[in-house]
Coordinates of C-alpha atoms (C1' of nucleotides) in Angstrom, one line a residue:
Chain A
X1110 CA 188.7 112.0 134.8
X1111 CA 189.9 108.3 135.6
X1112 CA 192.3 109.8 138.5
X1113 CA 189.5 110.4 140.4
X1114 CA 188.0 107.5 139.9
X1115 CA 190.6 105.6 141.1
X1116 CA 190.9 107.4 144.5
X1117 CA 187.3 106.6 144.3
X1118 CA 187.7 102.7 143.9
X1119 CA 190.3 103.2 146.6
X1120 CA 187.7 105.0 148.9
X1121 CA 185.1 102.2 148.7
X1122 CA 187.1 100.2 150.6
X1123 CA 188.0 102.2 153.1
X1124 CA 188.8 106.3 153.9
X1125 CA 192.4 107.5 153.0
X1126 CA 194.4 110.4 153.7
X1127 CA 196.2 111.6 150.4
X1128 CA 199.4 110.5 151.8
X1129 CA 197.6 107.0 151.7
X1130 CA 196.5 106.9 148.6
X1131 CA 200.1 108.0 147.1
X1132 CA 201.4 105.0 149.0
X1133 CA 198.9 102.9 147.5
X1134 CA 199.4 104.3 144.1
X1135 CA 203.0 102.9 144.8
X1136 CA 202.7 99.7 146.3
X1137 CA 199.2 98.9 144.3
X1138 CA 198.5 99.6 140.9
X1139 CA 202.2 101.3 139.6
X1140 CA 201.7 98.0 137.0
X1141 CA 198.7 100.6 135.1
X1142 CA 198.6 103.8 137.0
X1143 CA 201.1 106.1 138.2
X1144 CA 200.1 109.1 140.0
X1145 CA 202.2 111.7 142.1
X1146 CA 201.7 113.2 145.6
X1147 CA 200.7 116.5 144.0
X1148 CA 198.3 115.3 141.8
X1149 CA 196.4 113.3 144.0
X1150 CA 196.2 115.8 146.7
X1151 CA 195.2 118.5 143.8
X1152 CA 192.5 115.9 142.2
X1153 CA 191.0 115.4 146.2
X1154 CA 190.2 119.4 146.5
X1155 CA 189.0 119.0 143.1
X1156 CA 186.7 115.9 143.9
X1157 CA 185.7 117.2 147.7
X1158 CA 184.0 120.8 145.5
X1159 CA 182.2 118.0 143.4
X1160 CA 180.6 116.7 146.5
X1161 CA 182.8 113.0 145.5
X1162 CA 184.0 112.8 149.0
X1163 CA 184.4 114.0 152.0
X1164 CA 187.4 115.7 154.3
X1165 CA 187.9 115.4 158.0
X1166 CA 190.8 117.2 159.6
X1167 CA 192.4 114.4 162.1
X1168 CA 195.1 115.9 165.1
X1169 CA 197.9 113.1 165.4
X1170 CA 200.6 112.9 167.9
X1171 CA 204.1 113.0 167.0
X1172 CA 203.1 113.1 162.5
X1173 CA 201.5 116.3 161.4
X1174 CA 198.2 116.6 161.1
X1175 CA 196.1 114.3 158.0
X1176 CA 193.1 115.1 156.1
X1177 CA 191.0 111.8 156.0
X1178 CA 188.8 111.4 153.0
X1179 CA 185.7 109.7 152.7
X1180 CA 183.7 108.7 149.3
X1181 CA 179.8 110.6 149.5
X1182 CA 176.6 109.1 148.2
X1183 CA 177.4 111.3 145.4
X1184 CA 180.6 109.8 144.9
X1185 CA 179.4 106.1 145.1
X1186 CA 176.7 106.9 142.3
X1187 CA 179.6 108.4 140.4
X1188 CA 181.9 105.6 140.3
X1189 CA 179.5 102.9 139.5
X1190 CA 178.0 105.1 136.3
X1191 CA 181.9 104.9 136.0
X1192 CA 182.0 101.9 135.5
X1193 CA 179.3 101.0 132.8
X1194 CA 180.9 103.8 130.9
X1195 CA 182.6 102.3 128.1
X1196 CA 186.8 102.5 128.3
X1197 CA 188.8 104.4 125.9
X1198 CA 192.6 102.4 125.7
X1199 CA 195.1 104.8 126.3
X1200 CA 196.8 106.5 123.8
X1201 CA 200.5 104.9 123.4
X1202 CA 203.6 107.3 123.4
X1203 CA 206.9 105.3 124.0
X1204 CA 210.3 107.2 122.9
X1205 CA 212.2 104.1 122.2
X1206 CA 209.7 103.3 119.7
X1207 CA 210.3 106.5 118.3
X1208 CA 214.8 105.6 118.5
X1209 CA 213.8 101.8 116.5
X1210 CA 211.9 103.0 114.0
X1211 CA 215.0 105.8 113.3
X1212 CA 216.9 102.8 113.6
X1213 CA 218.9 103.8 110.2
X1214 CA 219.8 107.0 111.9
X1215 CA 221.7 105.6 114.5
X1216 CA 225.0 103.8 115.7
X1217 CA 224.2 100.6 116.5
X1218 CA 226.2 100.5 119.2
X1219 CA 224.0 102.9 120.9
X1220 CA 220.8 101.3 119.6
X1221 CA 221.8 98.0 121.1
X1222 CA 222.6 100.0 124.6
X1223 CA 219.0 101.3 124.5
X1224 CA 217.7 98.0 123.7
X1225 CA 219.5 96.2 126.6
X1226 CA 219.0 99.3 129.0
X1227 CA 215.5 98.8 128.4
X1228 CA 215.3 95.3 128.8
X1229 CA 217.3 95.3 132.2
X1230 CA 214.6 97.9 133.5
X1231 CA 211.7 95.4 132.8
X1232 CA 213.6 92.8 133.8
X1233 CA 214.1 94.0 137.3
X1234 CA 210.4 95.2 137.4
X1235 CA 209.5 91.3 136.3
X1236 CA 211.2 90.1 139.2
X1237 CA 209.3 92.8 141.5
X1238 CA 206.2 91.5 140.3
X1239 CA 207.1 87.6 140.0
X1240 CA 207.4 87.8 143.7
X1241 CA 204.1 89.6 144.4
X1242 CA 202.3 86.7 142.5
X1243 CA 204.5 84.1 144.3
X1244 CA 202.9 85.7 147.5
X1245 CA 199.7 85.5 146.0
X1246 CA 199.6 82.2 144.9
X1247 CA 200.4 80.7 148.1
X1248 CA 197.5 82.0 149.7
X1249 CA 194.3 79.5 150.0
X1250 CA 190.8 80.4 148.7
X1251 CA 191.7 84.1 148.4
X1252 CA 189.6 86.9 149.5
X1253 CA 187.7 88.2 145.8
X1254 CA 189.2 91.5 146.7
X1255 CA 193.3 89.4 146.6
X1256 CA 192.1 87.9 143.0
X1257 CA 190.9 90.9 141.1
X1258 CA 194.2 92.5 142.2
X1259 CA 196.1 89.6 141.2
X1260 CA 194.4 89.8 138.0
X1261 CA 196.2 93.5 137.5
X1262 CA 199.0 92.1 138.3
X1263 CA 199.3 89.4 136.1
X1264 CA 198.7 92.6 133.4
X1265 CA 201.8 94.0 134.9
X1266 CA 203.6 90.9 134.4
X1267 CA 202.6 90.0 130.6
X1268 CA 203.6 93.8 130.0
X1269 CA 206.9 93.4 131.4
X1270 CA 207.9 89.9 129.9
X1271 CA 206.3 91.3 126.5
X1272 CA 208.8 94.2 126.3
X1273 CA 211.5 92.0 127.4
X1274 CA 211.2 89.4 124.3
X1275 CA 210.3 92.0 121.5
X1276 CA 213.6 93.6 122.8
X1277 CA 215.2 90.5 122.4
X1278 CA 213.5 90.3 119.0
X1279 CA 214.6 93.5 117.8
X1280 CA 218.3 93.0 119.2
X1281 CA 218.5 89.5 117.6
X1282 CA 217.2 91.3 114.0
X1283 CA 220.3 93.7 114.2
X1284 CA 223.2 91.9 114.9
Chain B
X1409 CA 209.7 116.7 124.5
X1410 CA 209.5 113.6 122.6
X1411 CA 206.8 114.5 119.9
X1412 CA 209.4 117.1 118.5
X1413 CA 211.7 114.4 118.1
X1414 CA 209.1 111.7 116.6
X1415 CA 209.0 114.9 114.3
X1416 CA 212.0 115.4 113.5
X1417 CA 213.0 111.9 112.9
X1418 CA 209.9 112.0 109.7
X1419 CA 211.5 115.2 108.8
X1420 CA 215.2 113.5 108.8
X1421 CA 214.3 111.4 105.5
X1422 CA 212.0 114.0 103.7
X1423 CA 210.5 117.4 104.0
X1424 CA 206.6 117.3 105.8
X1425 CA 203.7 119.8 106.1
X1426 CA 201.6 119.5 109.2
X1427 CA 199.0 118.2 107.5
X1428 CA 201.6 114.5 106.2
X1429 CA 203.2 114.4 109.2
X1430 CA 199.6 114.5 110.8
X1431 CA 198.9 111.2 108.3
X1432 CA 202.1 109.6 108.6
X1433 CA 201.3 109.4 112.4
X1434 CA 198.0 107.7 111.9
X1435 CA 199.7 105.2 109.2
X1436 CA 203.1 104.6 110.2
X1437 CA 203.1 105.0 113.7
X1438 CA 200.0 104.4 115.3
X1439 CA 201.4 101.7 117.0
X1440 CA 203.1 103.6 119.4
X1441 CA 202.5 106.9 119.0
X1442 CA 199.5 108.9 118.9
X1443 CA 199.4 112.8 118.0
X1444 CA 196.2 114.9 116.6
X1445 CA 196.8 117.6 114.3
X1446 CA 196.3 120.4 116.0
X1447 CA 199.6 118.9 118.6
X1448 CA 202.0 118.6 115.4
X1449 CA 201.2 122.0 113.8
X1450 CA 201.9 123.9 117.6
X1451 CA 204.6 121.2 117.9
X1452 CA 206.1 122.5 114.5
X1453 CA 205.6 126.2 114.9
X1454 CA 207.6 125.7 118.5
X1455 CA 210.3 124.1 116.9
X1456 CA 210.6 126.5 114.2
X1457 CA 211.0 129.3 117.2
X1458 CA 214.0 127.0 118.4
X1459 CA 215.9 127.1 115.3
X1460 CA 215.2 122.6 114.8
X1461 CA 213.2 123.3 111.2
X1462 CA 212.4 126.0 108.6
X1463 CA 209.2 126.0 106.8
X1464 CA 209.0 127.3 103.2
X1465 CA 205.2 128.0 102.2
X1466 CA 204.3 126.4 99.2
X1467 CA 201.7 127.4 96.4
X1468 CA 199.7 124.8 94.9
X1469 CA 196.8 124.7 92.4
X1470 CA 193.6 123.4 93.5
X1471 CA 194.6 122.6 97.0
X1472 CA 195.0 125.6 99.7
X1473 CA 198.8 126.4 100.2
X1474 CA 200.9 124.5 102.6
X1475 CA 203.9 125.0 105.0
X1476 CA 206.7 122.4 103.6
X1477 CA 209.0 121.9 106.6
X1478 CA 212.5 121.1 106.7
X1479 CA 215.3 119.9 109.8
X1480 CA 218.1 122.4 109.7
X1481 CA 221.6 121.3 110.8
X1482 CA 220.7 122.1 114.4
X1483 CA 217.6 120.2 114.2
X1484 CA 219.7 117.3 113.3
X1485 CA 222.4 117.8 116.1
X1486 CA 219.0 118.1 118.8
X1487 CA 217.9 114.6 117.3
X1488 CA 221.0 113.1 117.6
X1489 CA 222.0 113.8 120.7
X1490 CA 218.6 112.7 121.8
X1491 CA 218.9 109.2 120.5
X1492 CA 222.1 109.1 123.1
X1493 CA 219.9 109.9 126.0
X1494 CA 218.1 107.0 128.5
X1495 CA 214.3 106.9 127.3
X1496 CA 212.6 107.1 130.2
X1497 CA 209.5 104.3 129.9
X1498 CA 205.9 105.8 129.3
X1499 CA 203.8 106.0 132.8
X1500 CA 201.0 103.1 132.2
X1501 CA 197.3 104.9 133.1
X1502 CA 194.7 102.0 132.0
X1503 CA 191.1 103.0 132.8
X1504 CA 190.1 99.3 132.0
X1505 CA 192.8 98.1 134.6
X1506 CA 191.0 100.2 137.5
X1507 CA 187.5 98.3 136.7
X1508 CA 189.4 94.9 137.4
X1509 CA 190.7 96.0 140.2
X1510 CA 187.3 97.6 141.5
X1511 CA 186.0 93.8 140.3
X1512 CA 183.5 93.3 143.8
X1513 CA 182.1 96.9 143.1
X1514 CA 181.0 95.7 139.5
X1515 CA 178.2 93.5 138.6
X1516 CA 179.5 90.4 136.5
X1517 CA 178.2 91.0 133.6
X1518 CA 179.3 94.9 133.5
X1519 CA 182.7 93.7 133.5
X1520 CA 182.2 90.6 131.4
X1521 CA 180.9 93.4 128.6
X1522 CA 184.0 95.9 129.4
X1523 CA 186.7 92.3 128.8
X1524 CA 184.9 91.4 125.3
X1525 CA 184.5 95.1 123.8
X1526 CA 188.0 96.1 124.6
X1527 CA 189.0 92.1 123.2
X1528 CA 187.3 93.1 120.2
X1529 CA 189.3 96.5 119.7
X1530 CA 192.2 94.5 120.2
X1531 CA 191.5 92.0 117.8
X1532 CA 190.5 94.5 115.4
X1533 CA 193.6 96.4 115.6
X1534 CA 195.5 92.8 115.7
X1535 CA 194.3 91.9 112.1
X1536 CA 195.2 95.4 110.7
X1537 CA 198.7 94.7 112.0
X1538 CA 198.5 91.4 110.4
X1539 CA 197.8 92.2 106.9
X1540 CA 200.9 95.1 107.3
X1541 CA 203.0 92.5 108.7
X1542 CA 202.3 89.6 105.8
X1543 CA 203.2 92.9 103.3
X1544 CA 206.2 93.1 104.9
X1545 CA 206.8 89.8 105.2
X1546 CA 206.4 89.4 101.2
X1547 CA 209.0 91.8 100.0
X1548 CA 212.5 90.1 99.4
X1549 CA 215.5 92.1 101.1
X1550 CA 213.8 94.8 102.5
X1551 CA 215.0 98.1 103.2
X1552 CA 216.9 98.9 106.4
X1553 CA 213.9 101.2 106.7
X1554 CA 211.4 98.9 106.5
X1555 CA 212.9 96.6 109.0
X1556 CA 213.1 99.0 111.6
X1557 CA 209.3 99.8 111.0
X1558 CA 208.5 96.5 110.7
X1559 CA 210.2 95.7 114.2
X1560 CA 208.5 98.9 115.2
X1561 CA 205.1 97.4 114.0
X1562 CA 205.9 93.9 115.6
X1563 CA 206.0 95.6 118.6
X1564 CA 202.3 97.2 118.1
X1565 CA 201.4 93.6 117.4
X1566 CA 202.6 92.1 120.6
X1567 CA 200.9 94.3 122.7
X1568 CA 197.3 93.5 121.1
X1569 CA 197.8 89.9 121.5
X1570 CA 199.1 90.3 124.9
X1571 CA 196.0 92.3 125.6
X1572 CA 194.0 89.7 124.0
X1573 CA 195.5 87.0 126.2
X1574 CA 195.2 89.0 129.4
X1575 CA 191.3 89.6 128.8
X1576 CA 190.7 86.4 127.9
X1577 CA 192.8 85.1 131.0
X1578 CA 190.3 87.3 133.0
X1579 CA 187.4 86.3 131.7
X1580 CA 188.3 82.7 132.1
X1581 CA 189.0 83.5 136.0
X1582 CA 186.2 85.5 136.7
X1583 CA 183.3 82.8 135.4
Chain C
dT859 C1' 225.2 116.6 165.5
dT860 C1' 224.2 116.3 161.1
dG861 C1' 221.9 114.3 157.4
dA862 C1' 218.6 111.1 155.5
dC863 C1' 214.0 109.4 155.5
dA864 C1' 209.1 109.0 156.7
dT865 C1' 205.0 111.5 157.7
dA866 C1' 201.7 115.1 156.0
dG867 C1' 200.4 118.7 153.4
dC868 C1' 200.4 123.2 150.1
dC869 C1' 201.4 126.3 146.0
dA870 C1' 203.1 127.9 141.4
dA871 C1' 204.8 127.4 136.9
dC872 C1' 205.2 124.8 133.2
dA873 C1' 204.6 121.1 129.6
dA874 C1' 201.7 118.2 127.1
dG875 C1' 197.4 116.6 125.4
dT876 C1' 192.3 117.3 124.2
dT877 C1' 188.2 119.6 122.4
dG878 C1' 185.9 122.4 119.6
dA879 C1' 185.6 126.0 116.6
dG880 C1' 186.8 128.7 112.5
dT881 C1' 188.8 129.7 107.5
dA882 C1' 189.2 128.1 102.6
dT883 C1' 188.9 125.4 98.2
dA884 C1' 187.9 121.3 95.4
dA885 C1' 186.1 116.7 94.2
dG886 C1' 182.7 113.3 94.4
dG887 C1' 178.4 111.3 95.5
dT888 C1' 172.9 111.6 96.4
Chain D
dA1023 C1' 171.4 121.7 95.3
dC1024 C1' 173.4 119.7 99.2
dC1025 C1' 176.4 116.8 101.9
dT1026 C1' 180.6 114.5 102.8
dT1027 C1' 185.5 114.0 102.4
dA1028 C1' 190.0 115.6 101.6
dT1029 C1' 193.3 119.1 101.7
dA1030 C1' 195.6 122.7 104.7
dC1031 C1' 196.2 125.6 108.6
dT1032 C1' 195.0 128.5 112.9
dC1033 C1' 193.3 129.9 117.5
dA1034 C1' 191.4 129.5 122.2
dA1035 C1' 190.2 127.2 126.3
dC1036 C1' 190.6 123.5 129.0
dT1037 C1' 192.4 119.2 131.5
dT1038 C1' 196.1 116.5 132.9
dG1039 C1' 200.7 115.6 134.3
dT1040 C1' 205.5 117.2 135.8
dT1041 C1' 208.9 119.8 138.4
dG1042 C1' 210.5 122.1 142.1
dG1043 C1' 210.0 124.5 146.0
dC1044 C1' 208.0 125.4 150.7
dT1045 C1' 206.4 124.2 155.8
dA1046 C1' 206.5 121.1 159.8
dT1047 C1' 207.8 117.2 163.2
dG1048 C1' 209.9 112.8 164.6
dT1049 C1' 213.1 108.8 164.1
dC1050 C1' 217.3 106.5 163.1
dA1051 C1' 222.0 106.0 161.8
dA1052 C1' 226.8 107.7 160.7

DNA sequence: TTGACATAGCCAACAAGTTGAGTATAAGGT
DNA sequence: ACCTTATACTCAACTTGTTGGCTATGTCAA
């Protein structure tokens, strides 16, 4: 149910369409939560039957038409028992994992190109985020709202520089 | 489709029933890959259907009977030509993360309390993946096999300290 | 003028993962 | 005598996530 709770989080601030919120899913939080179009907009009928927010139908000129949601009392009380609910990590599934570990059963030429594949993908996304934080950190006394963001991001980095080195690690162990 | 594979690679150095490959996921791979019981045995009645393993049934004294399963040579080719193909990284969805991020909404110490359980797990976790590590680390020339788990497990062992170090970093930021 | 991209949404089918129950036997502890 | 744990597997219902298609309009570049 933790979709929904962050369209919630994202509805505090302020009231979204779904097309927003998939934008924000892009721009804000792909670091620890990837969500598609189609799910969010399937997860906002879903939370507007619960009574978690609200839709209003707004005519634009020149765009089609948006639905504009808005987070309800109910909604509010919702996120913050949320909150005080206690996390369960996510369950890990990673398929190169799964392509080490057969390690034996493999060329290793084609091991090492799944290593360095892999490592050129975090690399770039390192980069990405090295230059969000850049922005960050130039910024004087920070709104609290700037610093708890920069705080995921800063996950999103470790995560990315993590997977770089123990791909080093593992390409330095076979060669 | 990557939990067939996972499969398939356990069934490439012995024949499994459900129920081992069920323990061999909680033992051996953990680290990266989660999978309940009731997953592998639909998993491994699906990839009988497609021809990738054979199951023999398997009378035994004391114990109920079990379904020994084997990769065929097709199985093998499938596995195979999946270690060739890109892995496409697992989509991060981190409950936890959305709390930091929602940081104003929270009272302090609600999130204080979420940063030190989840350390704990982590550290929990950590010094189980210690005590495998120094076991590896013990045994002179190791298997080819047990380097690629133990690079496998050194993986599962970065990722808790990183954890570690991120709650820890927020923590320190946020009092 | 044609094609790509952004805006804005909907639906259906499928794949994957979770939860909870049910069926059995045997070993070991309280 | 009863309870838990381990072995061993099955089924059903549900939630979540993915894939691909569909409907529109407007802008910008090749």
């Amino acid at each position: 149910m933790a979709l929904s709770h962050t369209i919630l989080t994202f509805l505090s601030e302020c009231a979204h369409s779904g097309y927003d919120l998939g934008k924000r899913f892009e721009d804000a939080v792909s670091c620890f939560w990837k969500a598609s179009h189609q799910q969010i907009y399937r997860e906002l009928s879903k939370m507007e039957g619960l009574g978690w927010v609200e839709a209003e139908a707004i005519a634009q000129q020149g765009k089609p038409d948006k639905k504009l949601y808005r987070i309800t009392e109910s909604g509010r009380k919702e996120l913050e028992s949320w909150f005080e609910l206690p996390c369960i990590p996510t369950p890990i599934r990673e398929d190169l994992l799964v392509k080490v570990l057969a390690g034996s059963y493999l060329s290793r030429s084609v091991l090492i190109q799944q290593l360095t594949d892999r490592r050129s993908l975090h690399q770039a996304q390192l980069d990405c985020y090295r230059e969000k934080e850049h922005a960050f950190l130039k910024v004087d006394n920070p709104e609290e709202h700037l610093v708890f963001r920069y705080l995921t991001l800063r996950r999103g980095i470790r995560y990315e520089v993590e997977w770089i080195d123990w791909c080093n690690e593992v390409l330095a162990a076979i060669s």
